[in-house]
Tab-separated table of C-alpha atoms in Angstrom:
chain	number	residue	atom	x	y	z
X	27	MET	CA	55.785	-165.075	-150.088
X	28	THR	CA	54.442	-168.690	-149.689
X	29	GLY	CA	50.522	-168.594	-150.045
X	30	THR	CA	48.326	-169.265	-153.235
X	31	ASN	CA	46.347	-166.196	-152.334
X	32	GLU	CA	49.576	-164.061	-153.268
X	33	LEU	CA	50.425	-166.399	-156.632
X	34	LYS	CA	46.538	-165.701	-157.748
X	35	GLU	CA	47.421	-161.987	-156.865
X	36	LEU	CA	50.457	-162.163	-158.889
X	37	MET	CA	49.083	-164.411	-161.964
X	38	PHE	CA	45.770	-161.082	-161.433
X	39	GLN	CA	48.386	-158.405	-161.888
X	40	TYR	CA	50.826	-159.707	-164.457
X	41	THR	CA	49.552	-162.371	-166.373
X	42	GLU	CA	48.323	-159.752	-169.385
X	43	TYR	CA	51.730	-157.990	-169.441
X	44	LEU	CA	53.690	-161.396	-169.370
X	45	ILE	CA	51.586	-163.094	-172.155
X	46	ARG	CA	52.487	-159.779	-174.548
X	47	LEU	CA	55.851	-159.976	-173.357
X	48	ALA	CA	56.128	-163.824	-174.385
X	49	TYR	CA	53.983	-163.203	-177.775
X	50	TYR	CA	56.641	-160.948	-179.256
X	51	TYR	CA	59.006	-162.958	-178.593
X	52	VAL	CA	56.730	-166.135	-180.137
X	53	LYS	CA	54.929	-164.839	-182.551
X	54	ASP	CA	52.170	-167.235	-181.634
X	55	LEU	CA	49.824	-166.285	-178.953
X	56	GLN	CA	48.977	-170.092	-177.642
X	57	ALA	CA	52.883	-171.071	-177.505
X	58	ALA	CA	52.780	-167.718	-175.144
X	59	GLU	CA	49.817	-168.388	-173.033
X	60	ASP	CA	51.949	-171.702	-172.160
X	61	ILE	CA	55.083	-170.232	-171.179
X	62	VAL	CA	53.481	-167.137	-169.047
X	63	GLN	CA	52.282	-170.342	-167.428
X	64	GLU	CA	55.226	-172.461	-166.813
X	65	VAL	CA	56.708	-169.390	-165.197
X	66	PHE	CA	54.118	-168.714	-162.390
X	67	ILE	CA	54.151	-172.717	-161.865
X	68	LYS	CA	58.081	-172.028	-161.593
X	69	PHE	CA	58.091	-169.276	-159.859
X	70	TYR	CA	55.678	-170.839	-157.418
X	71	ASP	CA	57.706	-174.044	-157.146
X	72	SER	CA	60.755	-172.598	-156.112
X	73	GLN	CA	59.435	-169.483	-154.709
X	74	SER	CA	62.777	-170.221	-151.899
X	75	ASN	CA	65.035	-169.176	-154.750
X	76	TYR	CA	63.388	-165.991	-154.702
X	77	GLU	CA	65.051	-163.539	-152.805
X	78	GLU	CA	62.833	-160.302	-152.906
X	79	ARG	CA	65.977	-157.996	-153.404
X	80	GLY	CA	63.848	-155.902	-156.186
X	81	GLU	CA	60.795	-156.094	-157.630
X	82	VAL	CA	58.466	-159.149	-158.588
X	83	LYS	CA	57.648	-157.558	-161.824
X	84	ALA	CA	61.467	-157.898	-162.882
X	85	PHE	CA	61.858	-161.186	-161.580
X	86	LEU	CA	58.630	-162.438	-163.654
X	87	THR	CA	59.785	-160.760	-166.750
X	88	LYS	CA	63.260	-161.831	-166.651
X	89	MET	CA	61.779	-165.742	-166.570
X	90	THR	CA	58.947	-164.931	-169.296
X	91	ALA	CA	62.349	-163.713	-171.448
X	92	ASN	CA	64.236	-166.936	-170.437
X	93	LYS	CA	61.810	-169.164	-171.195
X	94	SER	CA	60.425	-167.049	-173.725
X	95	LYS	CA	64.153	-167.586	-175.284
X	96	ASP	CA	64.475	-171.367	-174.922
X	97	TYR	CA	60.769	-172.412	-176.232
X	98	LEU	CA	62.952	-170.780	-179.258
X	99	LYS	CA	65.374	-173.203	-179.135
X	100	SER	CA	63.143	-175.870	-178.856
X	101	TRP	CA	63.070	-178.867	-181.157
X	102	SER	CA	58.938	-178.498	-181.189
X	103	TYR	CA	59.627	-174.707	-181.949
X	104	ARG	CA	61.842	-175.888	-185.104
X	105	LYS	CA	59.462	-178.806	-186.492
X	106	VAL	CA	55.948	-176.204	-186.299
X	107	LYS	CA	58.113	-173.738	-187.918
X	108	LEU	CA	59.161	-176.090	-190.343
X	109	GLN	CA	55.785	-177.655	-190.967
X	110	ASN	CA	54.530	-173.940	-191.871
X	111	LYS	CA	56.890	-173.468	-193.991
X	112	LEU	CA	56.588	-176.538	-195.907
X	113	PHE	CA	52.811	-176.575	-196.182
X	114	GLN	CA	51.938	-172.896	-195.934
X	115	THR	CA	48.665	-171.500	-198.028
X	116	GLU	CA	48.605	-168.150	-199.371
X	117	PRO	CA	46.364	-166.787	-197.594
X	118	VAL	CA	43.783	-164.221	-198.855
X	119	ILE	CA	43.680	-160.949	-198.133
X	120	LYS	CA	40.824	-158.457	-198.625
X	121	SER	CA	41.801	-155.029	-199.702
X	122	ASP	CA	39.059	-153.747	-197.526
X	123	GLU	CA	40.451	-155.622	-194.686
X	124	LEU	CA	44.220	-153.760	-195.390
X	125	VAL	CA	42.047	-150.490	-195.464
X	126	ARG	CA	40.833	-151.402	-192.018
X	127	LYS	CA	44.684	-152.002	-190.880
X	128	ASP	CA	45.290	-148.902	-188.442
X	129	GLU	CA	49.266	-147.824	-188.510
X	130	GLU	CA	49.956	-149.463	-185.257
X	131	THR	CA	48.432	-152.837	-186.204
X	132	ILE	CA	51.069	-152.101	-189.324
X	133	ILE	CA	54.420	-150.850	-186.645
X	134	GLY	CA	53.459	-154.250	-184.742
X	135	GLU	CA	53.599	-156.625	-187.478
X	136	ALA	CA	56.398	-154.942	-188.337
X	137	ILE	CA	58.090	-155.014	-185.402
X	138	LEU	CA	57.249	-158.245	-185.191
X	139	GLN	CA	59.156	-159.215	-188.417
X	140	LEU	CA	61.956	-157.887	-186.838
X	141	PRO	CA	65.367	-160.436	-185.878
X	142	LEU	CA	65.118	-161.133	-182.284
X	143	LYS	CA	68.030	-158.870	-180.683
X	144	GLN	CA	65.891	-155.687	-182.376
X	145	ARG	CA	63.221	-156.314	-181.655
X	146	GLU	CA	63.632	-157.180	-178.107
X	147	VAL	CA	65.418	-153.731	-177.140
X	148	LEU	CA	62.511	-151.904	-179.502
X	149	ILE	CA	59.397	-153.715	-177.331
X	150	TYR	CA	60.940	-152.996	-174.165
X	151	PHE	CA	62.255	-149.517	-175.103
X	152	TYR	CA	58.635	-148.167	-176.897
X	153	PHE	CA	55.938	-151.086	-175.617
X	154	HIS	CA	57.488	-151.223	-171.898
X	155	GLU	CA	58.572	-147.661	-171.754
X	156	MET	CA	62.328	-148.861	-170.108
X	157	THR	CA	65.446	-147.018	-169.894
X	158	ILE	CA	68.339	-148.118	-171.186
X	159	VAL	CA	70.247	-149.195	-168.470
X	160	ALA	CA	66.674	-150.941	-167.201
X	161	ILE	CA	66.801	-152.961	-170.510
X	162	ALA	CA	71.231	-153.401	-170.159
X	163	SER	CA	70.473	-154.510	-166.672
X	164	LEU	CA	67.455	-157.352	-167.857
X	165	LEU	CA	69.351	-157.724	-171.003
X	166	THR	CA	72.951	-158.557	-169.125
X	167	ILE	CA	74.451	-156.688	-171.470
X	168	PRO	CA	76.053	-153.648	-172.144
X	169	GLU	CA	74.069	-150.112	-172.482
X	170	ASN	CA	75.966	-149.440	-175.824
X	171	THR	CA	75.288	-152.726	-176.906
X	172	VAL	CA	71.505	-151.679	-176.045
X	173	LYS	CA	72.078	-148.326	-178.517
X	174	THR	CA	73.087	-149.570	-180.998
X	175	ARG	CA	70.127	-152.518	-181.306
X	176	LEU	CA	67.395	-150.153	-180.543
X	177	ARG	CA	69.589	-148.025	-183.578
X	178	ARG	CA	69.674	-150.690	-185.954
X	179	GLY	CA	66.244	-151.711	-185.376
X	180	ARG	CA	64.624	-148.321	-186.351
X	181	GLU	CA	67.049	-147.890	-189.194
X	182	LEU	CA	65.023	-151.824	-190.235
X	183	LEU	CA	61.664	-150.510	-189.561
X	184	ARG	CA	62.192	-147.501	-190.956
X	185	ASN	CA	63.068	-149.486	-194.627
X	186	GLN	CA	60.046	-152.128	-193.516
X	187	LEU	CA	57.736	-148.868	-193.214
X	188	ILE	CA	58.538	-146.853	-196.309
X	189	GLY	CA	55.722	-144.225	-196.760
X	190	ILE	CA	54.349	-143.957	-193.620
X	191	GLU	CA	54.045	-141.633	-191.576
X	192	TRP	CA	55.924	-142.813	-187.299
X	193	GLU	CA	56.448	-139.549	-185.838
X	194	VAL	CA	58.712	-141.835	-183.419
X	195	LEU	CA	61.170	-143.133	-186.505
X	196	LEU	CA	60.644	-139.598	-188.083
X	197	ASN	CA	62.666	-137.913	-185.574
X	198	GLY	CA	64.085	-140.893	-183.581
């Protein structure tokens, strides 16, 4: 794979998926878009390092997850987070806006509030429908650790979503 046409094809095929994945990590759409752009640039520049042993999607997913984690460790992210904390204004939320929010939006927001370790396994498991084995392989952690993080993530969500019926949490 060396041509720009193949890269355009990959970008067309995986950009939305990778932006969503990066957003689940960084909680900022602009940063997520930048991360995905950097992933594609890095992939294009270092194609010689890519060995076609597995699926390109898995390789790009791993690159996006790593870039997202690097961003969360970066000084610029910490600086922005500190500025937002210092200069935070109270958001004005109209009651009719809250009524219009559906359960999926509320659950999505609750997931974004979880710690990264629980958030990432829940996203891979429920939103990307990955198996526990696949998640363990992607994150390079033992399967039992994935199971524990899933369990703790569900417990944290259950506590955040008291009063909301979510079949997966109630039967999980």
